[in-house]
């Protein structure tokens, strides 16, 4: 017993010493910041940001970094109010929900008294928030879709950009194996080496449904090789686009009397509006299309999609542009293209219709006012050209910062050029310049053509910067940025779409067949055993009687 | 008079940390699930969640049916394969411990890794992923859970019972059906529970081995919690249904082994 007391005393002393040490640390000039972001959605920013923070304020900052993997997880956490985070990075529709529920703090410093307290960085030479370095196209597109969001608590109508600083954006499209598509005859190679994608451009979103655009099978080799994203909203958007192209929507008429399109067929509604209509008969049509699609699918994916395509298990996938770029860069194969090497995968956003989305930084009402400086500086830091370049290099998505600002910034361009092994920038482990034959790009212009002005040889479009058009007039299928719709929150209709998705996922599983077979097999087995048993017993009886 | 709780430091105290753990991480979440099942989106009391699930509008009942069928078939296959294996392991137990080890060996590898490698094998063999591959994966993963309890019971059967039966003129088939099998029923029951319950609630195996084409009850619950907002209620109802199934299965298992006395070694 004495020993026990002694141990207890020792432990108590130890704990007290610890407390004293921790206490000492806290009295130093250290600020805190809690970041709530998507997993794998930022570069290794911590040291850079801490240095920047010290330079701006003379203080240290301690960062707590928490991640989420779906907007819905994040929304649940924030709306239930059980988390203390300072800055979040949701998608546009989730930001809309948060705004409607009056859960966000306005970031537009000019209007908001509270946010101008503390250090006023707005006038500081190093401060660029809100729009000055952001891509004007992104700003316009967000304003078009979310220029007026009604706060359901206060009744006020506000612009989303007063609450959000855009971070990354991208498109929803089709990631495919280019060589498998050539084999399947979906794209063909002309004599001069250029691509003929007529069949693919007629099918468009039908590629995911193995439909050539006229209701016929596109290719046998697509069967069991299509991957669909296990994401309700994205799959819904792709299906609506497909329905539009396949002509199903020509016969479907808007029945909602309060809609401005009442009585018109759905196909006459602009694509950007259409993906935000969640009418009952539209959902029903999607249910039918998605259930049929299931026969053609390899499966639904969340995390393994890229791998399945790289390994060759599937040849098409519904994908976001950032994931697609990542997979594209991974897909370099030395054996292709007569031994010269080529990228096996490619990405394609159908030119008729598409979806563009945005993620941005917002500050929830539950933020810690003590962390205000750190919040402002963090958002600011994330939108300087250098961090933007580093982020794009690390995660593959497109930064909302103007590409011209990145190209003009020597540090940012240098970071990218070094990462992508451009001659004159890339170095080996000892810090010596790499010789030109070991570099992937011979000069910075060549790299810029790859990174900023990339033109896909098959469909003449720029995946990374969908706002940049490649030779719009000379292409057979010109991409117009207005064909890219922004998806708003489904609101009350969300539940109906979830129900539809669950129905599709659960349908067409042949378990009753399985049960039937099992019963038959069990029955036959028992029957056979019983029969053999009876025969054996009878024979034995006969033997006994004969004796 | 209230009985005063007095903390005494005796052997029982060593159980307290785990009791507290259970209270915090097993009982509390169950209570939260129960409460959530009766809450509407706005936090008011409702029974609509039950209506929504049982009316099968989102295919919830279909998924449950599919899961039960797959669980049953998996358990049956495991039993059919597992019983002879356990029997022969028990018979040659003394002479060959390596055999037993071979059957436990796969359990040392993380089951996700095992399942992913199974998928790779199927892909290499050009097998279409679907019901067949999911069943294979389930049987492969849960077979040890069937064999081990069976093996334990079969080993503990007193051999004199079998000798007695043989002396009284029973042939091998009769010994099997009338002596060994009835004596091993408690093992069969616990084997079934240990296979059936995880089999109906699994979601990783179906997700990997059918590329999410086969959508089971576990997947559906997962979907309601992590991929949607405002459907915690229905998700909780589904979790409750799952719990009821677990309780029923356990109840049936206990019925068959009721007359077995628990002999404590302590």
Short mmCIF file of C-alpha atoms in Angstrom, two decimals, chain A residues 4 70 72-73 75-76 80 97 224 230 232 294 297-300 302 304 308 313 494-495 498-499 501-503 505-506 509-512 514-515 518 522 529 533 540, chain B residues 9 41 52 57-59 62-63 65-66 69-70 73 76 116 119 123 128-129 131 135 171 173-174 208 210-215 220 223-224 226-230 232:
data_model
loop_
_atom_site.label_atom_id
_atom_site.label_comp_id
_atom_site.label_asym_id
_atom_site.label_seq_id
_atom_site.Cartn_x
_atom_site.Cartn_y
_atom_site.Cartn_z
CA UNK A 4 1.12 2.64 -4.17
CA UNK A 70 -17.78 14.87 -48.05
CA UNK A 72 -22.33 16.41 -46.04
CA UNK A 73 -20.08 15.32 -43.16
CA UNK A 75 -22.42 20.31 -42.98
CA UNK A 76 -23.61 17.97 -40.28
CA UNK A 80 -25.10 20.70 -35.24
CA UNK A 97 -26.78 25.93 -47.35
CA UNK A 224 -18.61 -3.88 -67.63
CA UNK A 230 -20.73 7.13 -55.91
CA UNK A 232 -25.45 11.58 -55.57
CA UNK A 294 -26.27 -0.54 -63.97
CA UNK A 297 -21.24 -0.75 -65.17
CA UNK A 298 -18.04 -2.10 -63.77
CA UNK A 299 -19.13 -0.46 -60.55
CA UNK A 300 -19.42 2.68 -58.47
CA UNK A 302 -15.23 6.70 -54.45
CA UNK A 304 -10.41 3.45 -56.14
CA UNK A 308 -9.10 0.98 -61.54
CA UNK A 313 -10.05 -2.72 -64.75
CA UNK A 494 -32.46 16.70 -51.67
CA UNK A 495 -34.27 13.91 -49.90
CA UNK A 498 -31.26 10.54 -52.08
CA UNK A 499 -34.24 8.17 -52.10
CA UNK A 501 -30.16 7.05 -55.58
CA UNK A 502 -30.71 4.48 -52.84
CA UNK A 503 -33.37 2.82 -54.95
CA UNK A 505 -28.21 1.25 -55.88
CA UNK A 506 -30.34 -1.43 -54.25
CA UNK A 509 -29.28 -7.38 -57.13
CA UNK A 510 -30.19 -10.95 -57.95
CA UNK A 511 -30.46 -12.20 -54.39
CA UNK A 512 -33.78 -14.00 -54.89
CA UNK A 514 -29.41 -16.82 -55.23
CA UNK A 515 -31.87 -17.89 -52.55
CA UNK A 518 -29.44 -22.35 -52.57
CA UNK A 522 -29.74 -27.90 -50.30
CA UNK A 529 -28.17 -38.37 -48.96
CA UNK A 533 -29.15 -43.94 -46.74
CA UNK A 540 -28.40 -54.29 -44.80
CA UNK B 9 -9.52 -1.18 -4.29
CA UNK B 41 -34.86 17.11 -39.33
CA UNK B 52 -39.94 5.92 -44.58
CA UNK B 57 -39.57 4.12 -50.79
CA UNK B 58 -35.78 4.28 -50.95
CA UNK B 59 -35.36 0.55 -51.39
CA UNK B 62 -35.01 -4.47 -50.59
CA UNK B 63 -31.48 -3.87 -49.35
CA UNK B 65 -33.74 -8.56 -47.91
CA UNK B 66 -30.68 -8.82 -50.13
CA UNK B 69 -30.20 -13.63 -48.20
CA UNK B 70 -26.49 -13.11 -48.81
CA UNK B 73 -26.17 -18.21 -47.96
CA UNK B 76 -24.73 -21.95 -44.96
CA UNK B 116 -8.14 -6.17 -52.09
CA UNK B 119 -10.08 -8.52 -56.14
CA UNK B 123 -9.32 -9.14 -62.15
CA UNK B 128 -16.65 -10.33 -63.71
CA UNK B 129 -17.17 -8.80 -60.31
CA UNK B 131 -22.67 -11.64 -56.67
CA UNK B 135 -20.03 -14.49 -51.88
CA UNK B 171 -22.73 -47.25 -37.98
CA UNK B 173 -23.42 -42.27 -40.34
CA UNK B 174 -25.59 -42.79 -37.29
CA UNK B 208 -14.45 -3.92 -53.05
CA UNK B 210 -18.40 -5.94 -56.63
CA UNK B 211 -17.10 -2.38 -57.12
CA UNK B 212 -20.11 -1.26 -55.06
CA UNK B 213 -22.57 -2.85 -57.49
CA UNK B 214 -23.94 -5.13 -54.78
CA UNK B 215 -25.40 -2.71 -52.27
CA UNK B 220 -27.03 1.78 -47.05
CA UNK B 223 -24.74 6.21 -47.17
CA UNK B 224 -27.33 7.71 -44.83
CA UNK B 226 -21.77 10.05 -44.51
CA UNK B 227 -23.08 10.99 -47.95
CA UNK B 228 -26.25 12.88 -47.17
CA UNK B 229 -27.41 15.42 -44.67
CA UNK B 230 -30.82 15.28 -43.02
CA UNK B 232 -29.68 10.59 -39.82
#
